[in-house]
Amino acid sequence: MFITFFTELKSAGIPVSLREYLTLMEALDKDLAERSVEDFYYLARLSLVKDESNLDKFDRVFGTVFKGLELMSDVPITEIPEDWLRKRAEKHLSEEEKAQIEAMGGFEKLMETLAERLKEQEKRHQGGNKWIGTAGTSPFGAYGYNPEGIRIGQKESRHRRAVKVWDKREFKDLDDTQLLGTRNIQVALKRLRNFARTGAAEELDLDHTIKATAHKGLLDIKMRPERHNAVKVLLFFDIGGSMDDHIRVCEELFSAARSEFKVMEHFYFHNCLYETVWKENRRRHTERLPTMDVLHKYPSDYKIIFVGDASMSPYEIAYPGGSVEHWNEEAGSAWMHRVTGLYNSAIWLNPVRQEHWRYTPSIQMMQELMENRMFPMTVEGLTDAMKELAR
């Protein structure tokens, strides 16, 4: 069983080593899980998972390999909040089902019965109508049916009759194959760091304060500038058209970048970079900035990040006059060459799923212009993008 668990974790892409597996086996030999499935889950997760982006994968593998095991708890039943149970009942139970519970003595009787059966039962039970187990009609357990039931150890509600859910996946938003959210965007952006201390001395320098105080024989407080990320970033966002489907993830990326980078400027374009960009979309037709002025203003030590789906007519990239909004004197590819020629660190983030890129010619063209520095907007993709920019 444990060998299967180990191989399934590796098949799911979790980088678990033999040394970590042996550590888990040693912990089990010493009975650190104390014969509790729940304790074993946390022990295995602690021993085998080293990156939080793999926590959801681990949960899915654990649920598959050990399907059917009860996650029994030693917590006294009196610690389950009654108010919580009542609210769940109001949400999930019909009036008829509530009446059935009241006819049996109400929620107080329900919880007393659960406590008694937890004390009486000493082994796993499947089927039947009394014991806590699986596939039965007891009010307590999993994969069965009873209108007053409490679900224990079941992946999801099958009959929508459960009052309490004990097992859930808490880390599904950390899966590195999923699209981004603000929290994991910030985690990925932290990989692009170059710390420096500049500006006013506003932070206590404890080490130098101790040294100076010892040297003078009296308190001598030393201050220093706050340490911050000195990386400078230019963000270019594709806006409008097909990018309307990706507004949420772009907003989250923008928010995370604003909080992570002290020096950051942003500009908007549509489909492909041309001779002008803009700062505010509501004034895009009246207050445009020449792209050449932007390239002259910001030196080559800036990191360039393009964000767009690169989904357009190939003419918009390859030919003058190809833009759908105006007559462009030069092809979009000419402007992309200027950017990549001036800035050594430049990447493109694409919200379209990577497996779909090969079906869109313009994506392949843009990927070639970026010298294959195009990355999907997943946690894994953004992590690889930050590594590329940090070179």
Tab-separated table of C-alpha atoms in Angstrom:
chain	number	residue	atom	x	y	z
A	1	MET	CA	0.000	0.000	0.000
A	2	PHE	CA	2.741	2.472	0.913
A	3	ILE	CA	4.777	1.588	-2.181
A	4	THR	CA	1.696	2.342	-4.297
A	5	PHE	CA	1.315	5.646	-2.457
A	6	PHE	CA	4.949	6.518	-3.213
A	7	THR	CA	4.710	5.651	-6.922
A	8	GLU	CA	1.401	7.506	-7.331
A	9	LEU	CA	2.943	10.643	-5.809
A	10	LYS	CA	5.786	10.483	-8.339
A	11	SER	CA	3.318	9.879	-11.178
A	12	ALA	CA	1.423	13.000	-10.122
A	13	GLY	CA	4.562	15.076	-10.580
A	14	ILE	CA	5.444	15.501	-6.906
A	15	PRO	CA	9.263	15.383	-6.532
A	16	VAL	CA	9.379	12.896	-3.669
A	17	SER	CA	12.640	11.060	-3.072
A	18	LEU	CA	13.404	7.625	-1.659
A	19	ARG	CA	15.068	9.294	1.332
A	20	GLU	CA	11.830	11.097	2.187
A	21	TYR	CA	9.842	7.877	1.803
A	22	LEU	CA	12.200	6.064	4.174
A	23	THR	CA	11.851	8.921	6.652
A	24	LEU	CA	8.083	8.414	6.591
A	25	MET	CA	8.503	4.661	7.118
A	26	GLU	CA	10.805	5.318	10.079
A	27	ALA	CA	8.239	7.674	11.586
A	28	LEU	CA	5.522	5.028	11.188
A	29	ASP	CA	7.748	2.397	12.821
A	30	LYS	CA	7.997	4.711	15.821
A	31	ASP	CA	4.178	5.045	15.825
A	32	LEU	CA	4.258	8.839	15.413
A	33	ALA	CA	0.864	8.724	13.674
A	34	GLU	CA	-0.579	6.846	16.683
A	35	ARG	CA	-2.798	4.650	14.467
A	36	SER	CA	-4.847	7.679	13.365
A	37	VAL	CA	-5.534	8.165	9.650
A	38	GLU	CA	-5.763	11.909	10.144
A	39	ASP	CA	-2.414	12.020	11.950
A	40	PHE	CA	-0.927	9.801	9.225
A	41	TYR	CA	-2.152	12.275	6.582
A	42	TYR	CA	-0.366	15.201	8.247
A	43	LEU	CA	2.746	13.111	8.940
A	44	ALA	CA	2.937	11.975	5.313
A	45	ARG	CA	2.361	15.488	4.004
A	46	LEU	CA	5.074	16.863	6.273
A	47	SER	CA	7.538	14.159	5.248
A	48	LEU	CA	6.911	14.047	1.508
A	49	VAL	CA	5.869	17.532	0.344
A	50	LYS	CA	8.511	20.254	0.241
A	51	ASP	CA	6.767	22.815	-1.991
A	52	GLU	CA	3.362	24.275	-1.156
A	53	SER	CA	2.375	24.245	-4.845
A	54	ASN	CA	2.238	20.417	-4.569
A	55	LEU	CA	-0.138	20.287	-1.599
A	56	ASP	CA	-3.273	19.942	-3.709
A	57	LYS	CA	-1.690	17.167	-5.796
A	58	PHE	CA	-0.807	15.371	-2.570
A	59	ASP	CA	-4.392	15.656	-1.309
A	60	ARG	CA	-5.750	14.154	-4.505
A	61	VAL	CA	-3.291	11.241	-4.471
A	62	PHE	CA	-3.902	10.603	-0.774
A	63	GLY	CA	-7.674	10.582	-1.320
A	64	THR	CA	-7.319	8.091	-4.190
A	65	VAL	CA	-4.841	5.672	-2.595
A	66	PHE	CA	-6.457	5.623	0.836
A	67	LYS	CA	-10.054	5.940	-0.316
A	68	GLY	CA	-12.511	4.537	2.209
A	69	LEU	CA	-10.409	5.000	5.336
A	70	GLU	CA	-12.152	6.811	8.155
A	71	LEU	CA	-10.670	10.082	9.339
A	72	MET	CA	-11.735	9.438	12.921
A	73	SER	CA	-11.018	12.110	15.483
A	74	ASP	CA	-10.363	11.864	19.204
A	75	VAL	CA	-11.870	15.308	19.773
A	76	PRO	CA	-14.847	15.042	22.146
A	77	ILE	CA	-18.141	15.423	20.356
A	78	THR	CA	-19.065	18.310	22.631
A	79	GLU	CA	-16.462	20.437	20.853
A	80	ILE	CA	-18.458	20.433	17.583
A	81	PRO	CA	-20.212	23.856	17.609
A	82	GLU	CA	-23.944	23.385	17.863
A	83	ASP	CA	-24.629	26.739	16.199
A	84	TRP	CA	-22.581	25.636	13.212
A	85	LEU	CA	-24.554	22.405	12.892
A	86	ARG	CA	-27.863	24.228	13.095
A	87	LYS	CA	-26.840	26.696	10.363
A	88	ARG	CA	-25.763	23.841	8.119
A	89	ALA	CA	-29.109	22.161	8.700
A	90	GLU	CA	-30.994	25.309	7.733
A	91	LYS	CA	-28.969	25.454	4.514
A	92	HIS	CA	-29.115	21.799	3.429
A	93	LEU	CA	-32.200	20.152	4.958
A	94	SER	CA	-35.767	20.431	3.743
A	95	GLU	CA	-38.621	21.192	6.139
A	96	GLU	CA	-39.658	17.545	6.014
A	97	GLU	CA	-36.160	16.394	6.979
A	98	LYS	CA	-35.968	18.901	9.813
A	99	ALA	CA	-39.255	17.528	11.108
A	100	GLN	CA	-37.809	13.985	11.034
A	101	ILE	CA	-34.868	15.130	13.157
A	102	GLU	CA	-37.156	16.828	15.663
A	103	ALA	CA	-39.295	13.665	15.827
A	104	MET	CA	-36.222	11.690	16.891
A	105	GLY	CA	-35.433	14.119	19.672
A	106	GLY	CA	-33.811	17.073	17.880
A	107	PHE	CA	-30.141	17.956	17.418
A	108	GLU	CA	-29.331	17.326	21.063
A	109	LYS	CA	-30.417	13.698	20.697
A	110	LEU	CA	-28.518	13.423	17.408
A	111	MET	CA	-25.228	14.567	18.961
A	112	GLU	CA	-25.705	12.375	22.077
A	113	THR	CA	-26.210	9.317	19.879
A	114	LEU	CA	-23.082	10.117	17.848
A	115	ALA	CA	-21.012	10.420	21.027
A	116	GLU	CA	-22.312	7.064	22.322
A	117	ARG	CA	-21.544	5.226	19.084
A	118	LEU	CA	-18.071	6.691	18.848
A	119	LYS	CA	-17.394	5.206	22.305
A	120	GLU	CA	-18.958	1.813	21.481
A	121	GLN	CA	-17.428	1.245	18.060
A	122	GLU	CA	-13.922	-0.198	17.939
A	123	LYS	CA	-13.460	-0.989	14.244
A	124	ARG	CA	-14.338	0.155	10.768
A	125	HIS	CA	-17.873	-0.708	9.671
A	126	GLN	CA	-19.382	-0.824	6.190
A	127	GLY	CA	-23.080	-1.039	5.449
A	128	GLY	CA	-25.845	-1.339	8.024
A	129	ASN	CA	-27.971	1.216	9.780
A	130	LYS	CA	-26.408	1.806	13.192
A	131	TRP	CA	-22.610	1.918	13.340
A	132	ILE	CA	-20.402	4.728	12.068
A	133	GLY	CA	-19.009	3.551	8.739
A	134	THR	CA	-19.612	3.629	4.998
A	135	ALA	CA	-22.371	2.775	2.527
A	136	GLY	CA	-25.121	2.414	5.089
A	137	THR	CA	-28.158	4.260	6.442
A	138	SER	CA	-26.746	5.174	9.829
A	139	PRO	CA	-27.024	8.899	10.636
A	140	PHE	CA	-23.223	8.934	10.952
A	141	GLY	CA	-20.612	8.052	8.326
A	142	ALA	CA	-19.960	8.297	4.609
A	143	TYR	CA	-21.448	7.214	1.271
A	144	GLY	CA	-24.800	6.331	2.809
A	145	TYR	CA	-28.156	7.985	3.294
A	146	ASN	CA	-29.902	9.415	6.306
A	147	PRO	CA	-31.685	12.796	6.506
A	148	GLU	CA	-30.075	13.674	9.843
A	149	GLY	CA	-26.568	12.474	8.980
A	150	ILE	CA	-23.132	13.786	9.774
A	151	ARG	CA	-20.606	12.997	7.047
A	152	ILE	CA	-17.214	11.627	8.147
A	153	GLY	CA	-14.427	10.777	5.663
A	154	GLN	CA	-16.397	11.363	2.453
A	155	LYS	CA	-14.924	13.373	-0.424
A	156	GLU	CA	-18.127	15.200	-1.268
A	157	SER	CA	-21.809	15.294	-0.420
A	158	ARG	CA	-23.732	12.701	-2.418
A	159	HIS	CA	-27.243	13.270	-1.099
A	160	ARG	CA	-26.739	16.841	0.235
A	161	ARG	CA	-27.910	15.642	3.664
A	162	ALA	CA	-24.653	16.089	5.610
A	163	VAL	CA	-24.482	18.530	8.496
A	164	LYS	CA	-20.703	18.407	9.115
A	165	VAL	CA	-17.898	17.955	6.594
A	166	TRP	CA	-14.624	16.708	8.050
A	167	ASP	CA	-12.507	16.228	4.944
A	168	LYS	CA	-11.763	18.924	2.396
A	169	ARG	CA	-9.001	20.054	0.045
A	170	GLU	CA	-7.686	23.295	1.485
A	171	PHE	CA	-4.862	23.937	-0.983
A	172	LYS	CA	-6.468	23.488	-4.400
A	173	ASP	CA	-5.635	27.098	-5.381
A	174	LEU	CA	-1.910	26.350	-4.891
A	175	ASP	CA	-1.699	23.784	-7.684
A	176	ASP	CA	1.054	25.062	-9.988
A	177	THR	CA	-0.817	23.888	-13.085
A	178	GLN	CA	-3.802	26.114	-12.346
A	179	LEU	CA	-4.362	29.725	-13.335
A	180	LEU	CA	-3.070	32.398	-11.032
A	181	GLY	CA	-4.603	34.124	-8.026
A	182	THR	CA	-3.247	37.214	-6.269
A	183	ARG	CA	-1.679	35.216	-3.428
A	184	ASN	CA	0.306	32.770	-5.557
A	185	ILE	CA	1.215	35.523	-8.036
A	186	GLN	CA	2.961	37.334	-5.193
A	187	VAL	CA	4.762	34.134	-4.187
A	188	ALA	CA	6.044	33.696	-7.749
A	189	LEU	CA	7.027	37.357	-8.180
A	190	LYS	CA	9.188	37.173	-5.063
A	191	ARG	CA	11.634	35.102	-7.089
A	192	LEU	CA	12.534	38.260	-9.027
A	193	ARG	CA	14.398	40.142	-6.314
A	194	ASN	CA	17.480	42.275	-6.052
A	195	PHE	CA	17.466	43.886	-2.643
A	196	ALA	CA	19.122	47.245	-1.938
A	197	ARG	CA	19.037	49.910	0.773
A	198	THR	CA	18.465	53.389	-0.609
A	199	GLY	CA	16.706	56.522	0.582
A	200	ALA	CA	16.208	57.965	4.058
A	201	ALA	CA	17.500	56.141	7.135
A	202	GLU	CA	14.223	55.056	8.735
A	203	GLU	CA	14.962	51.537	10.025
A	204	LEU	CA	16.851	50.556	13.196
A	205	ASP	CA	20.236	48.979	12.453
A	206	LEU	CA	20.475	46.701	15.491
A	207	ASP	CA	23.937	45.244	14.779
A	208	HIS	CA	25.599	48.624	14.318
A	209	THR	CA	23.685	50.039	17.305
A	210	ILE	CA	25.099	47.315	19.565
A	211	LYS	CA	28.611	47.794	18.170
A	212	ALA	CA	28.524	51.591	18.526
A	213	THR	CA	27.056	51.390	22.029
A	214	ALA	CA	29.764	48.970	23.152
A	215	HIS	CA	32.455	51.199	21.643
A	216	LYS	CA	31.232	54.437	23.274
A	217	GLY	CA	29.971	52.994	26.541
A	218	LEU	CA	26.540	54.580	26.157
A	219	LEU	CA	23.525	54.063	23.932
A	220	ASP	CA	24.254	55.090	20.346
A	221	ILE	CA	21.299	54.349	18.051
A	222	LYS	CA	22.124	53.757	14.385
A	223	MET	CA	19.537	53.890	11.591
A	224	ARG	CA	19.651	52.651	8.001
A	225	PRO	CA	17.502	52.878	4.841
A	226	GLU	CA	14.745	50.302	4.502
A	227	ARG	CA	15.625	47.229	2.465
A	228	HIS	CA	13.495	46.944	-0.669
A	229	ASN	CA	13.347	45.163	-4.001
A	230	ALA	CA	15.467	47.239	-6.387
A	231	VAL	CA	14.302	45.482	-9.558
A	232	LYS	CA	12.772	47.916	-12.074
A	233	VAL	CA	9.914	46.680	-14.238
A	234	LEU	CA	8.023	47.851	-17.313
A	235	LEU	CA	4.644	46.134	-17.737
A	236	PHE	CA	2.889	46.197	-21.109
A	237	PHE	CA	-0.728	44.984	-20.998
A	238	ASP	CA	-2.723	43.961	-24.069
A	239	ILE	CA	-6.190	45.402	-23.501
A	240	GLY	CA	-9.558	44.957	-25.215
A	241	GLY	CA	-10.926	42.418	-27.691
A	242	SER	CA	-10.164	38.812	-26.780
A	243	MET	CA	-8.308	39.994	-23.645
A	244	ASP	CA	-11.669	40.848	-22.071
A	245	ASP	CA	-11.868	37.150	-21.146
A	246	HIS	CA	-8.726	37.517	-19.022
A	247	ILE	CA	-9.417	40.755	-17.158
A	248	ARG	CA	-9.531	39.150	-13.711
A	249	VAL	CA	-6.139	37.436	-13.871
A	250	CYS	CA	-4.564	40.592	-15.372
A	251	GLU	CA	-5.962	42.674	-12.521
A	252	GLU	CA	-4.548	40.208	-10.001
A	253	LEU	CA	-1.140	40.277	-11.700
A	254	PHE	CA	-1.142	44.083	-11.742
A	255	SER	CA	-2.120	44.271	-8.064
A	256	ALA	CA	0.545	41.775	-7.017
A	257	ALA	CA	3.242	43.510	-9.085
A	258	ARG	CA	2.387	46.909	-7.616
A	259	SER	CA	2.899	45.582	-4.106
A	260	GLU	CA	6.073	43.622	-4.944
A	261	PHE	CA	8.097	46.066	-7.090
A	262	LYS	CA	9.044	49.497	-5.767
A	263	VAL	CA	9.896	50.781	-9.256
A	264	MET	CA	7.274	49.766	-11.826
A	265	GLU	CA	5.649	51.486	-14.789
A	266	HIS	CA	2.789	50.138	-16.880
A	267	PHE	CA	1.453	50.836	-20.358
A	268	TYR	CA	-1.359	49.489	-22.509
A	269	PHE	CA	-1.425	48.346	-26.136
A	270	HIS	CA	-3.845	46.391	-28.292
A	271	ASN	CA	-2.888	43.021	-29.816
A	272	CYS	CA	0.654	44.001	-30.801
A	273	LEU	CA	3.049	46.773	-29.846
A	274	TYR	CA	3.064	49.665	-32.346
A	275	GLU	CA	4.259	53.272	-32.437
A	276	THR	CA	2.115	54.450	-29.485
A	277	VAL	CA	0.982	53.171	-26.076
A	278	TRP	CA	-1.228	54.688	-23.390
A	279	LYS	CA	-1.563	54.883	-19.585
A	280	GLU	CA	-5.356	55.216	-19.205
A	281	ASN	CA	-7.836	53.281	-21.281
A	282	ARG	CA	-10.554	55.905	-21.078
A	283	ARG	CA	-8.172	58.362	-22.761
A	284	ARG	CA	-6.537	55.934	-25.154
A	285	HIS	CA	-7.621	57.912	-28.217
A	286	THR	CA	-6.590	61.343	-26.912
A	287	GLU	CA	-3.549	60.816	-24.673
A	288	ARG	CA	-1.160	58.425	-26.333
A	289	LEU	CA	2.575	58.202	-25.707
A	290	PRO	CA	5.090	57.548	-28.481
A	291	THR	CA	6.604	54.110	-27.917
A	292	MET	CA	9.998	55.445	-28.953
A	293	ASP	CA	9.841	58.007	-26.106
A	294	VAL	CA	9.154	55.196	-23.648
A	295	LEU	CA	12.160	53.236	-24.927
A	296	HIS	CA	14.349	56.345	-24.614
A	297	LYS	CA	13.122	57.210	-21.112
A	298	TYR	CA	13.624	53.835	-19.424
A	299	PRO	CA	17.179	52.425	-19.589
A	300	SER	CA	18.161	48.899	-20.532
A	301	ASP	CA	18.375	47.661	-16.915
A	302	TYR	CA	14.548	47.542	-16.730
A	303	LYS	CA	12.816	44.152	-16.852
A	304	ILE	CA	10.135	43.983	-19.575
A	305	ILE	CA	6.938	41.978	-19.092
A	306	PHE	CA	4.346	41.746	-21.878
A	307	VAL	CA	0.938	40.381	-20.866
A	308	GLY	CA	-1.399	39.314	-23.653
A	309	ASP	CA	-3.025	36.384	-25.409
A	310	ALA	CA	-1.133	37.122	-28.684
A	311	SER	CA	-4.294	36.035	-30.520
A	312	MET	CA	-4.737	38.185	-33.615
A	313	SER	CA	-4.416	38.172	-37.358
A	314	PRO	CA	-0.847	37.361	-38.448
A	315	TYR	CA	-1.017	40.529	-40.597
A	316	GLU	CA	-1.061	42.622	-37.422
A	317	ILE	CA	2.415	41.330	-36.591
A	318	ALA	CA	4.009	40.944	-40.009
A	319	TYR	CA	2.856	43.881	-42.185
A	320	PRO	CA	2.523	47.680	-42.107
A	321	GLY	CA	-1.139	48.677	-42.000
A	322	GLY	CA	-2.084	45.383	-40.368
A	323	SER	CA	-3.472	46.904	-37.167
A	324	VAL	CA	-7.242	46.649	-36.742
A	325	GLU	CA	-7.415	50.079	-35.040
A	326	HIS	CA	-5.227	52.380	-37.141
A	327	TRP	CA	-2.758	52.541	-40.015
A	328	ASN	CA	0.614	51.473	-38.623
A	329	GLU	CA	3.568	52.690	-40.668
A	330	GLU	CA	5.764	49.845	-39.429
A	331	ALA	CA	4.925	46.217	-38.766
A	332	GLY	CA	4.386	45.168	-35.165
A	333	SER	CA	7.353	42.800	-35.473
A	334	ALA	CA	9.655	45.808	-36.026
A	335	TRP	CA	8.646	47.256	-32.657
A	336	MET	CA	9.032	43.925	-30.921
A	337	HIS	CA	12.550	43.640	-32.343
A	338	ARG	CA	13.371	47.094	-30.967
A	339	VAL	CA	12.242	46.126	-27.471
A	340	THR	CA	14.042	42.784	-27.363
A	341	GLY	CA	17.149	44.397	-28.851
A	342	LEU	CA	17.277	47.139	-26.204
A	343	TYR	CA	16.252	45.126	-23.139
A	344	ASN	CA	18.056	41.867	-22.467
A	345	SER	CA	15.461	40.803	-19.891
A	346	ALA	CA	12.067	40.580	-21.600
A	347	ILE	CA	9.337	37.937	-21.347
A	348	TRP	CA	5.732	37.472	-22.504
A	349	LEU	CA	3.014	36.075	-20.216
A	350	ASN	CA	0.124	34.438	-22.054
A	351	PRO	CA	-3.205	33.676	-20.264
A	352	VAL	CA	-4.177	31.173	-22.977
A	353	ARG	CA	-3.533	27.596	-21.902
A	354	GLN	CA	-0.209	26.434	-23.293
A	355	GLU	CA	-1.636	23.324	-24.944
A	356	HIS	CA	-3.714	25.618	-27.207
A	357	TRP	CA	-0.827	27.778	-28.425
A	358	ARG	CA	0.004	25.583	-31.416
A	359	TYR	CA	-3.458	26.158	-32.893
A	360	THR	CA	-2.987	29.947	-33.215
A	361	PRO	CA	-0.413	31.113	-35.807
A	362	SER	CA	-0.021	34.571	-34.230
A	363	ILE	CA	0.956	33.020	-30.881
A	364	GLN	CA	3.659	31.002	-32.597
A	365	MET	CA	4.881	34.124	-34.414
A	366	MET	CA	5.033	36.138	-31.196
A	367	GLN	CA	6.760	33.294	-29.398
A	368	GLU	CA	9.434	33.322	-32.095
A	369	LEU	CA	9.819	37.117	-31.820
A	370	MET	CA	10.293	36.718	-28.061
A	371	GLU	CA	12.935	34.047	-28.695
A	372	ASN	CA	10.758	31.434	-26.944
A	373	ARG	CA	10.505	33.547	-23.791
A	374	MET	CA	6.721	33.179	-23.682
A	375	PHE	CA	5.268	31.583	-20.541
A	376	PRO	CA	1.742	30.495	-19.528
A	377	MET	CA	0.015	32.371	-16.721
A	378	THR	CA	0.142	29.548	-14.218
A	379	VAL	CA	2.161	29.500	-11.008
A	380	GLU	CA	4.691	27.214	-12.663
A	381	GLY	CA	4.815	29.394	-15.778
A	382	LEU	CA	5.236	32.610	-13.805
A	383	THR	CA	7.964	31.004	-11.682
A	384	ASP	CA	9.874	30.029	-14.824
A	385	ALA	CA	9.329	33.542	-16.222
A	386	MET	CA	10.825	35.145	-13.109
A	387	LYS	CA	13.824	32.833	-13.317
A	388	GLU	CA	14.332	33.955	-16.921
A	389	LEU	CA	14.153	37.643	-15.942
A	390	ALA	CA	16.551	37.107	-13.041
A	391	ARG	CA	19.342	35.836	-15.307
